[in-house]
Coordinates of C-alpha atoms and ligand atoms in Angstrom, one line a residue:
M31 CA -0.7 -0.3 -0.3
A32 CA 2.4 3.5 -1.4
V33 CA 1.0 7.0 -1.2
E34 CA 0.1 8.9 -4.0
P35 CA -2.1 11.8 -3.8
P36 CA -4.7 11.0 -7.0
G37 CA -6.8 14.6 -6.7
A38 CA -10.3 15.4 -7.6
T39 CA -13.4 13.4 -9.8
E40 CA -14.7 14.8 -12.3
Q41 CA -17.6 14.9 -10.2
G42 CA -15.8 16.3 -7.4
F43 CA -14.1 14.9 -4.2
S44 CA -13.9 12.0 -4.0
P45 CA -12.2 9.8 -0.6
I46 CA -12.1 6.9 -3.4
R47 CA -10.4 6.2 -6.9
W48 CA -9.6 3.4 -9.5
S49 CA -6.3 4.1 -10.7
D50 CA -3.5 1.5 -12.3
D51 CA -5.9 -1.8 -11.6
A52 CA -5.9 -0.4 -7.6
L53 CA -7.7 1.6 -5.5
L54 CA -7.2 4.5 -3.6
L55 CA -8.6 5.0 -0.8
L56 CA -8.1 8.5 0.9
D57 CA -6.6 7.2 5.1
Q58 CA -9.2 8.1 7.2
T59 CA -7.9 7.4 9.6
L60 CA -4.7 9.9 9.6
L61 CA -6.6 13.2 9.2
P62 CA -6.6 15.4 9.7
E63 CA -2.9 15.5 10.3
Q64 CA -1.9 14.1 6.8
E65 CA -3.7 13.2 4.0
V66 CA -2.2 9.6 2.7
W67 CA -4.0 7.4 0.2
L68 CA -3.5 3.4 0.5
R69 CA -3.3 1.4 -2.4
C70 CA -4.9 -1.6 -2.2
R71 CA -4.3 -4.0 -4.9
R72 CA -6.2 -7.3 -3.6
P73 CA -9.8 -7.7 -2.2
E74 CA -7.9 -8.9 1.5
D75 CA -6.7 -4.8 1.9
V76 CA -9.8 -3.7 0.8
A77 CA -11.1 -5.7 3.4
E78 CA -8.1 -4.3 6.2
A79 CA -9.2 -0.8 5.1
I80 CA -12.8 -1.4 6.1
R81 CA -12.6 -3.2 8.9
R82 CA -10.3 -0.4 10.6
L83 CA -12.2 2.8 9.6
S84 CA -9.7 4.2 6.8
V85 CA -12.5 4.1 4.5
R86 CA -16.1 3.5 6.4
G87 CA -19.4 6.1 5.6
A88 CA -22.1 3.3 4.7
P89 CA -21.8 4.7 1.2
A90 CA -18.3 4.8 0.8
I91 CA -18.2 1.7 2.6
G92 CA -21.1 0.0 -0.3
V93 CA -18.5 1.8 -3.0
A94 CA -15.2 0.7 -1.8
A95 CA -16.6 -2.7 -1.3
A96 CA -17.8 -3.4 -5.7
Y97 CA -14.3 -2.8 -6.6
G98 CA -12.8 -5.3 -3.4
L99 CA -14.7 -7.8 -6.1
V100 CA -13.5 -7.0 -9.1
L101 CA -10.2 -6.8 -7.5
G102 CA -11.4 -10.6 -6.0
A103 CA -12.3 -11.3 -9.4
G104 CA -10.9 -14.7 -9.6
D105 CA -12.0 -16.4 -6.7
F106 CA -15.4 -14.1 -6.6
A107 CA -17.2 -17.0 -3.5
A108 CA -13.9 -16.1 -1.1
A109 CA -13.7 -11.8 -1.5
Y110 CA -17.5 -11.4 -1.6
E111 CA -17.6 -13.7 1.8
L112 CA -14.5 -11.2 2.8
L113 CA -16.0 -8.0 2.6
L114 CA -19.5 -9.5 3.7
A115 CA -17.6 -10.1 7.5
T116 CA -16.3 -6.7 7.6
R117 CA -18.7 -4.0 9.5
P118 CA -22.5 -5.7 10.4
T119 CA -24.5 -2.4 10.2
A120 CA -24.0 -0.6 6.8
V121 CA -26.2 -2.2 4.9
N122 CA -25.0 -0.5 1.4
L123 CA -22.3 -2.8 1.6
R124 CA -24.9 -6.5 1.3
W125 CA -26.7 -3.5 -1.1
A126 CA -23.1 -3.1 -3.3
L127 CA -22.2 -7.1 -3.0
D128 CA -24.9 -8.4 -4.0
Q129 CA -25.7 -6.3 -6.8
G130 CA -21.6 -7.9 -7.8
R131 CA -22.8 -11.6 -7.1
A132 CA -25.9 -10.7 -9.7
L133 CA -23.8 -10.1 -13.0
H134 CA -21.3 -12.6 -11.1
E135 CA -23.8 -15.1 -11.7
R136 CA -25.1 -14.0 -15.5
S137 CA -22.6 -13.2 -16.6
V138 CA -21.2 -17.1 -15.5
E139 CA -24.8 -17.9 -16.6
A140 CA -23.6 -16.1 -20.7
G141 CA -20.3 -18.7 -20.4
E142 CA -18.6 -15.4 -20.3
R143 CA -16.3 -15.7 -17.8
E144 CA -13.0 -14.1 -20.0
E145 CA -15.3 -10.4 -19.4
L146 CA -15.5 -10.8 -16.1
R147 CA -13.0 -8.5 -14.4
E148 CA -14.2 -5.6 -16.8
R149 CA -17.7 -6.5 -16.6
L150 CA -17.3 -6.6 -12.8
L151 CA -14.8 -2.8 -13.0
D152 CA -18.1 -0.6 -14.8
W153 CA -20.5 -1.6 -13.0
A154 CA -18.1 -0.6 -9.8
R155 CA -17.8 2.5 -12.2
N156 CA -21.1 3.2 -12.5
V157 CA -21.8 2.1 -8.7
H158 CA -19.4 4.7 -7.5
R159 CA -21.2 7.6 -10.1
E160 CA -24.2 6.4 -9.1
D161 CA -23.5 8.0 -5.1
I162 CA -22.5 11.7 -5.8
A163 CA -25.2 12.0 -8.0
A164 CA -28.1 10.3 -5.3
N165 CA -26.3 12.5 -3.3
R166 CA -26.8 15.6 -5.5
R167 CA -30.1 14.7 -4.9
I168 CA -30.4 14.6 -1.7
G169 CA -28.9 18.3 -1.4
K170 CA -31.9 19.2 -3.5
F171 CA -34.5 17.7 -2.0
G172 CA -32.5 18.5 1.1
R173 CA -32.1 22.8 0.6
G174 CA -35.8 23.7 1.1
L175 CA -36.4 22.3 4.3
F176 CA -34.1 25.4 5.5
E177 CA -34.7 28.7 6.3
E178 CA -32.3 32.2 5.8
G179 CA -29.8 32.0 9.6
D180 CA -31.2 28.6 10.5
R181 CA -27.4 26.4 12.5
V182 CA -27.9 23.4 12.1
L183 CA -26.2 20.4 14.0
T184 CA -24.8 17.0 12.7
H185 CA -23.4 14.3 13.8
C186 CA -20.9 11.9 13.1
N187 CA -19.2 12.0 9.3
A188 CA -21.8 12.1 6.5
G189 CA -20.0 13.9 4.6
A190 CA -18.0 13.4 0.9
L191 CA -15.3 11.4 3.1
A192 CA -18.6 9.1 3.9
T193 CA -19.5 8.6 0.1
A194 CA -17.9 7.8 -2.8
G195 CA -18.8 12.2 -2.4
Y196 CA -20.7 15.5 -1.7
G197 CA -21.8 13.2 0.9
T198 CA -25.8 12.9 2.3
A199 CA -26.3 15.2 5.8
I200 CA -23.3 17.2 4.6
G201 CA -24.1 17.3 0.2
V202 CA -27.4 18.8 2.6
V203 CA -25.8 21.3 4.5
E204 CA -23.8 22.2 1.3
A205 CA -27.2 22.6 -0.6
A206 CA -28.3 25.3 1.8
W207 CA -25.6 27.5 2.4
S208 CA -25.0 27.5 -1.0
A209 CA -28.4 28.2 -0.9
G210 CA -28.4 30.7 1.4
R211 CA -30.6 28.5 4.2
L212 CA -27.2 28.6 6.0
A213 CA -25.6 30.7 8.9
S214 CA -23.5 27.9 10.3
V215 CA -22.8 24.4 11.5
W216 CA -22.2 22.9 15.2
V217 CA -20.3 19.6 14.9
D218 CA -20.2 16.9 17.4
E219 CA -16.9 15.2 18.0
T220 CA -18.2 12.2 17.9
R221 CA -16.2 9.6 20.8
P222 CA -14.9 7.8 20.8
L223 CA -13.6 7.9 17.4
L224 CA -14.1 11.1 16.7
Q225 CA -14.8 11.1 13.2
G226 CA -17.4 15.2 13.7
S227 CA -13.8 16.4 14.9
R228 CA -11.1 14.7 12.7
L229 CA -12.9 14.9 9.4
T230 CA -16.5 16.5 9.6
T231 CA -14.5 19.5 10.4
W232 CA -11.5 18.2 7.1
E233 CA -14.2 18.9 5.2
L234 CA -16.5 22.6 6.1
G235 CA -13.3 24.3 6.2
R236 CA -12.5 23.1 2.2
L237 CA -16.2 24.0 1.7
E238 CA -15.5 27.0 3.9
I239 CA -18.8 26.3 6.0
P240 CA -19.0 28.3 9.1
H241 CA -18.7 26.1 12.0
R242 CA -17.9 24.8 15.2
L243 CA -16.5 22.2 17.0
I244 CA -18.7 20.5 20.3
T245 CA -18.2 17.6 22.7
D246 CA -20.8 15.0 22.1
N247 CA -22.6 16.2 25.5
S248 CA -22.5 20.1 24.7
A249 CA -25.6 18.9 22.6
G250 CA -28.8 19.2 24.8
A251 CA -26.8 23.0 26.7
I252 CA -26.2 24.2 22.5
I253 CA -30.4 22.8 21.6
A254 CA -31.9 24.2 25.1
R255 CA -30.5 27.2 24.4
G256 CA -32.1 28.7 21.5
W257 CA -29.0 27.6 19.2
V258 CA -30.3 25.0 17.3
Q259 CA -32.9 25.2 14.3
K260 CA -32.6 22.1 12.6
I261 CA -30.2 18.1 13.0
V262 CA -29.4 16.4 10.0
V263 CA -27.5 13.6 10.4
G264 CA -27.0 10.4 7.3
A265 CA -27.5 6.4 8.4
D266 CA -25.6 3.7 7.6
R267 CA -28.6 1.5 8.0
I268 CA -33.3 2.2 7.7
A269 CA -35.4 -0.2 8.4
A270 CA -38.7 -0.6 6.5
N271 CA -40.7 1.1 9.0
G272 CA -38.0 3.9 9.0
D273 CA -36.2 2.9 11.7
V274 CA -32.6 4.9 11.6
A275 CA -29.0 3.4 12.6
N276 CA -26.7 6.2 12.7
K277 CA -23.2 6.5 14.7
V278 CA -23.7 6.2 18.2
G279 CA -25.0 9.6 19.8
T280 CA -27.4 10.2 17.2
Y281 CA -30.1 8.9 18.7
P282 CA -29.8 10.8 22.0
V283 CA -29.3 14.2 19.4
A284 CA -33.4 12.7 18.3
V285 CA -34.1 12.5 21.9
L286 CA -33.7 16.3 22.8
A287 CA -34.5 17.6 19.3
A288 CA -38.3 16.1 20.7
R289 CA -37.9 18.1 23.8
H290 CA -37.5 20.5 22.5
G291 CA -38.9 21.2 19.1
V292 CA -36.7 20.4 16.6
P293 CA -36.7 19.1 13.8
F294 CA -34.8 16.3 13.6
Y295 CA -33.7 14.6 10.0
V296 CA -32.0 11.2 8.5
A297 CA -30.5 12.6 4.8
A298 CA -29.3 9.0 3.1
P299 CA -30.0 7.2 -0.5
L300 CA -32.5 4.9 -1.5
S301 CA -29.7 2.4 -1.1
T302 CA -29.3 2.5 3.0
I303 CA -33.3 2.0 3.7
D304 CA -33.7 -2.0 3.6
R305 CA -36.7 -3.1 3.2
D306 CA -35.9 -6.6 4.3
T307 CA -34.8 -6.3 8.0
A308 CA -38.5 -4.9 9.2
S309 CA -38.0 -2.3 12.3
G310 CA -34.9 -1.6 14.3
A311 CA -35.0 -4.2 17.0
D312 CA -34.0 -6.2 13.9
I313 CA -30.7 -4.0 12.6
P314 CA -27.9 -5.8 13.4
I315 CA -25.8 -3.2 15.3
E316 CA -21.3 -2.9 15.6
E317 CA -19.5 -3.5 18.6
R318 CA -16.4 -2.6 18.4
D319 CA -13.2 -3.3 20.0
A320 CA -13.5 -1.8 24.0
E321 CA -9.6 -0.3 23.5
E322 CA -10.5 2.2 21.6
V323 CA -12.9 3.8 23.9
V324 CA -9.8 3.5 26.6
H325 CA -7.3 4.8 24.2
A326 CA -7.3 8.7 22.7
F327 CA -4.5 9.5 20.5
G328 CA -2.1 6.5 21.5
K329 CA -2.4 7.0 25.4
R330 CA -4.5 5.5 27.5
I331 CA -7.6 7.6 29.3
A332 CA -8.5 4.3 31.7
P333 CA -6.5 2.4 34.3
Q334 CA -5.5 0.1 33.0
D335 CA -8.3 -3.3 33.6
T336 CA -10.7 -1.9 33.1
E337 CA -13.8 -2.9 31.5
A338 CA -15.9 -0.4 28.6
L339 CA -17.8 -1.0 26.1
N340 CA -17.9 0.0 22.6
I341 CA -21.4 0.2 20.4
A342 CA -21.1 2.0 17.4
F343 CA -23.9 2.5 16.2
D344 CA -27.5 3.1 18.0
V345 CA -30.9 3.3 16.5
T346 CA -33.3 6.2 16.9
P347 CA -36.7 5.6 15.7
A348 CA -38.4 6.5 13.2
E349 CA -41.2 9.1 15.8
L350 CA -38.6 10.6 16.3
V351 CA -37.0 11.6 12.9
A352 CA -38.8 14.3 11.2
A353 CA -38.7 13.4 7.3
L354 CA -36.2 11.4 5.8
I355 CA -34.3 13.3 3.0
T356 CA -33.2 10.8 -0.2
D357 CA -32.5 11.0 -3.4
A358 CA -36.2 9.6 -4.1
G359 CA -37.4 12.7 -2.2
V360 CA -38.5 14.3 0.8
L361 CA -40.4 10.9 2.7
R362 CA -42.9 11.7 6.0
P363 CA -44.9 9.8 8.2
P364 CA -46.3 7.1 8.3
Y365 CA -42.3 5.7 6.5
G366 CA -44.1 2.9 5.8
E367 CA -45.6 3.4 3.2
S368 CA -43.6 6.6 1.8
I369 CA -41.1 4.2 1.9
A370 CA -42.7 1.7 0.1
S371 CA -43.3 4.4 -2.5
A372 CA -40.6 6.1 -2.5
F373 CA -38.9 2.0 -4.5
R374 CA -42.4 1.5 -5.6
D375 CA -41.8 5.1 -8.1
R376 CA -38.0 4.3 -8.5
G377 CA -39.7 1.1 -10.0
T378 CA -37.0 -1.4 -8.8
A379 CA -36.9 -4.1 -7.7
A380 CA -33.2 -3.7 -5.5
R381 CA -33.9 -4.4 -2.4
Ligands
MRU700 O1 -18.4 4.0 11.9 P1 -18.4 4.9 10.4 O2 -17.5 5.7 10.9 O3 -19.0 4.3 9.3 O4 -20.0 5.7 10.6 C1 -20.3 6.6 10.1 C2 -21.9 7.0 10.5 O5 -22.5 6.6 10.7 C3 -22.2 7.7 8.6 O6 -23.2 9.0 9.9 C4 -22.7 7.2 8.2 O7 -22.5 6.2 7.5 C5 -23.9 7.7 7.0 S1 -22.7 8.0 6.8 C6 -23.4 9.2 4.8

């Protein structure tokens, strides 16, 4: 894995690039201090990058996994299983892998094994482009929900880094800012891995959108002072009933929003909606190494034998979500119906 800054795509910044038969990923574990690109040549490299959060965020994981299948075309079944096992909550991973598998099966049935790798690459490139296009649509739909002077709060990172480009929640923020409908952004730091502090601020700085970083436990005080008019976050998986799994700490923000009458929005593409999962109770929640909680910046921050729990995501019940801002439009409750109707209108069998 080498270092090479590959620059922007024609569609703007992307943390994912395909170049010289390799997948290049901006290593997000090193941001904001260093901008190092990892070169992945094997599906094992991609799986490792997903596991250690070098590439993270539900849509970005899906796109990286799609390219991972290209790298693993020689032993497709093994690559599929390896990549699927990396992270359990973000459903875009399975969404992308299942699409790749269907393409693989069609190619094998048609006796076109020779062309398989090329076909997979065309498809992965399309998944990449489509995600950026979906995020731009999310931004356009979402900006209409904002008013001049709004201060918005966000949790974790749902920007370009978390997707193929442009971002979901931060895409909405960017679109609202460009339309003159936003004053500034409050950024939750997002313990334990600080995606808000390290990544969202990095993105907002590049976009020149005014923002202030707060500790996660400041959100209540800030909202109670009336300093937050809207909240927008991303999602790792949205169940068929509209329950939302996102970075741990999202649910308490949604509860605060309800207490203070602040609209709580979730921005995500339809590929993050899992109609096979009935409700949030059925969403598998990743539990990560407790070491991430007892260490910060390579230093121990709890006594040697402290036991810790590291739940990576929580579930916000649909009743706390004012709207789902998707690439198919702004969906309102009851979500069972609005989600089903969005998929019907899209006319897709994709689940
Ligand atoms: O553990 P992470 O950093 O992958 O978690 C990311 C999030 O929770 C994001 O909010 C979510 O994936 C949406 S990204 C557009």
